Amino acid sequence: MRSPLSSSPDSFSVLDLAPVVPVVVVEDAADAVPLARALVAGGLPAIEVTLRTPAALDAIRAVAGEVPDAVVGAGTVITPVQVDEAVAAGARFLVSPGWTDVLLEAMRASGVPFLPGVSTTSEVVALLERGVREMKFFPAQAAGGTAYLKSLAGPLPQARFCPTGGIGPDSAPEYLALPNVGCVGGSWMLPADAVAARDWGRVEALARQAAGLSAGARCR
């Protein structure tokens, strides 16, 4: 089985790094490094830090500089300026909740892998026309869930997805069992009380459980 990381440090598929990509909202940049270390120790190296808080870029910078085994990316990227800021901070991949041609070209020009967000068949076809085959399906549960993705697999088998939005440990295996799903995004391994208490041992344990979901899902 090939490694998801090639000889080029930024030539990889986000969908192949781990079955689950933690979606992280960092309120205090000081928490970023121990949180990332806990996720990596639990088997989840791809970490999406969302650009929803003032601490996000500092968090990405800290993880990129101090947690070498993490593949830190930026989520909730919605402008070309954010693309530039995230990559300058050390983000190795980009995730958007949706896309426009302007945003898509900025992400493409960044030189790092990216997952533009889609929720309709037309958006998927439009991205395929532009040469993009790996996408974020968001908001997954609200947009039709596994039934919708199953319907896309027949006519659009070349598209692969990271569903995110409303997914938890009970629903994740059903998504991971689909042939057009490479990974899922979620935050259930980062319960608010554990993060507030800086209980990184609990985060690591939940990350390890999430990392183990893939084998069971694929063997059904």
XYZ file of C-alpha atoms in Angstrom:
220
model
C 0.000 0.000 0.000
C 1.442 3.333 -1.040
C 2.183 6.004 1.518
C -0.151 8.998 1.351
C 2.946 11.187 1.520
C 5.143 11.132 -1.568
C 8.743 12.302 -1.945
C 7.436 15.842 -2.325
C 6.398 17.189 1.097
C 3.241 18.790 -0.279
C 2.296 16.135 -2.836
C -0.212 13.958 -1.024
C -3.900 13.270 -0.741
C -5.578 14.549 2.401
C -8.146 11.779 1.935
C -5.494 9.101 2.409
C -3.783 10.320 5.590
C -6.249 8.879 8.131
C -9.877 7.752 8.267
C -10.808 10.817 10.315
C -9.601 14.408 10.026
C -10.167 16.242 13.319
C -11.849 19.608 12.776
C -10.329 21.826 15.440
C -11.519 25.210 16.703
C -8.678 26.704 18.759
C -9.612 29.437 21.206
C -6.198 29.608 22.901
C -3.098 29.145 20.749
C -1.267 27.762 23.791
C -3.459 24.658 23.547
C -2.561 23.944 19.920
C 0.661 21.988 20.409
C -0.448 19.633 23.229
C -3.780 19.112 21.462
C -2.029 18.247 18.186
C 0.387 15.906 19.956
C -2.544 14.067 21.530
C -4.275 13.664 18.157
C -1.098 12.434 16.464
C -0.381 10.010 19.312
C -3.894 8.650 18.836
C -3.286 8.010 15.143
C -4.833 11.110 13.552
C -1.983 13.076 11.920
C -4.082 15.258 9.599
C -5.438 18.162 11.652
C -7.735 20.827 10.233
C -7.550 24.042 12.241
C -10.515 26.177 11.290
C -10.020 29.887 10.652
C -12.922 30.778 12.933
C -11.003 32.330 15.814
C -8.279 34.966 16.203
C -5.965 32.227 17.523
C -6.211 30.023 14.422
C -3.180 31.243 12.465
C -0.968 31.239 15.555
C -2.186 27.706 16.284
C -1.290 26.543 12.774
C 2.111 28.196 13.087
C 2.785 26.507 16.419
C 1.749 23.036 15.267
C 3.710 23.355 12.031
C 6.819 24.345 13.965
C 6.611 22.046 16.978
C 4.722 18.887 15.988
C 6.654 17.404 13.061
C 4.476 14.299 12.788
C 1.326 16.387 12.315
C 0.042 17.413 8.899
C -1.680 20.637 9.852
C -4.136 22.316 7.536
C -6.493 25.273 7.541
C -10.261 24.947 7.382
C -13.088 27.415 6.799
C -10.948 29.056 4.115
C -13.223 31.394 2.170
C -10.979 34.131 0.690
C -7.709 34.305 -1.269
C -6.235 36.363 1.575
C -6.917 33.521 3.986
C -5.258 31.113 1.556
C -2.084 33.195 1.611
C -2.143 33.703 5.378
C -2.735 30.022 6.109
C 0.047 28.791 3.846
C 2.433 31.427 5.228
C 1.611 30.160 8.738
C 2.552 26.607 7.732
C -0.725 25.026 6.612
C -0.028 22.001 4.427
C -3.564 21.665 3.108
C -6.638 23.852 2.750
C -10.333 23.101 3.239
C -13.241 25.338 2.273
C -16.958 25.011 3.093
C -17.776 26.000 -0.495
C -16.022 27.434 -3.519
C -15.968 30.084 -6.210
C -13.671 30.314 -9.214
C -11.672 33.049 -7.477
C -11.185 30.979 -4.325
C -10.475 27.827 -6.323
C -7.717 29.497 -8.317
C -6.155 30.904 -5.149
C -6.136 27.446 -3.549
C -4.723 25.898 -6.711
C -1.979 28.539 -6.875
C -1.043 27.944 -3.227
C 0.893 24.803 -4.071
C -0.679 22.736 -1.284
C -3.480 20.152 -1.529
C -6.993 21.500 -1.067
C -10.546 20.252 -0.587
C -13.191 22.645 -1.911
C -16.612 22.192 -0.366
C -19.632 20.915 -2.302
C -23.203 19.997 -1.431
C -24.832 19.532 -4.872
C -24.275 17.387 -7.947
C -23.792 20.480 -10.101
C -20.966 21.691 -7.875
C -19.272 18.304 -8.136
C -19.558 18.315 -11.945
C -18.230 21.882 -12.097
C -15.162 20.900 -10.062
C -14.567 17.814 -12.192
C -14.624 20.075 -15.254
C -11.869 22.103 -13.589
C -9.737 19.059 -12.889
C -10.548 18.715 -9.183
C -11.465 15.204 -8.044
C -11.120 15.409 -4.260
C -13.685 17.473 -2.377
C -15.266 18.169 0.979
C -18.960 17.211 1.185
C -20.534 19.759 3.516
C -22.753 19.929 5.483
C -22.810 16.160 5.126
C -25.773 15.132 7.252
C -27.934 18.114 6.304
C -27.086 17.768 2.598
C -28.261 14.166 2.287
C -25.715 12.072 4.149
C -24.662 8.635 2.995
C -27.712 8.212 0.758
C -26.684 11.244 -1.282
C -23.076 10.104 -1.590
C -24.204 6.622 -2.654
C -26.261 8.235 -5.410
C -23.223 10.185 -6.646
C -20.958 7.132 -6.824
C -22.675 5.691 -9.905
C -22.619 8.628 -12.340
C -19.541 10.352 -10.840
C -17.185 7.597 -9.639
C -14.119 9.761 -10.241
C -15.085 12.147 -7.417
C -13.827 11.376 -3.899
C -15.036 13.037 -0.747
C -14.314 13.971 2.832
C -17.809 14.352 4.323
C -17.960 16.801 7.230
C -20.815 18.217 9.245
C -22.910 16.372 11.800
C -20.811 13.196 11.687
C -20.003 11.331 14.891
C -18.523 7.990 15.926
C -21.789 6.153 15.258
C -22.324 7.477 11.723
C -18.675 7.682 10.603
C -18.329 3.949 9.772
C -21.282 4.114 7.389
C -19.610 6.951 5.511
C -16.204 5.241 5.502
C -17.733 2.125 3.963
C -18.665 4.062 0.802
C -16.322 3.641 -2.190
C -16.212 7.372 -2.899
C -15.308 8.418 0.653
C -11.653 8.618 1.618
C -12.066 10.024 5.114
C -14.526 11.965 7.246
C -14.125 15.178 9.193
C -15.385 15.613 12.709
C -14.777 17.002 16.156
C -16.203 14.341 18.456
C -12.720 13.375 19.657
C -12.385 16.931 20.987
C -15.226 17.300 23.512
C -15.424 20.825 24.859
C -15.042 19.774 28.486
C -11.883 17.775 27.748
C -10.300 20.668 25.852
C -11.295 23.158 28.558
C -9.745 20.890 31.208
C -6.701 20.263 28.974
C -7.347 16.553 29.388
C -5.083 15.544 26.511
C -5.076 11.911 27.624
C -8.805 11.717 26.990
C -8.360 13.406 23.601
C -5.679 10.870 22.683
C -7.923 7.965 23.697
C -10.834 9.286 21.640
C -8.503 9.915 18.692
C -7.276 6.323 18.890
C -10.859 5.071 18.766
C -11.539 7.273 15.734
C -8.387 6.095 13.986
C -9.578 2.509 14.377
C -12.886 3.079 12.611
C -11.578 2.479 9.107
C -10.768 -1.221 9.358
C -14.206 -2.139 10.655
C -15.968 -0.021 8.054
C -14.039 -1.378 5.100
C -14.495 -4.999 6.088
C -18.304 -4.944 6.099
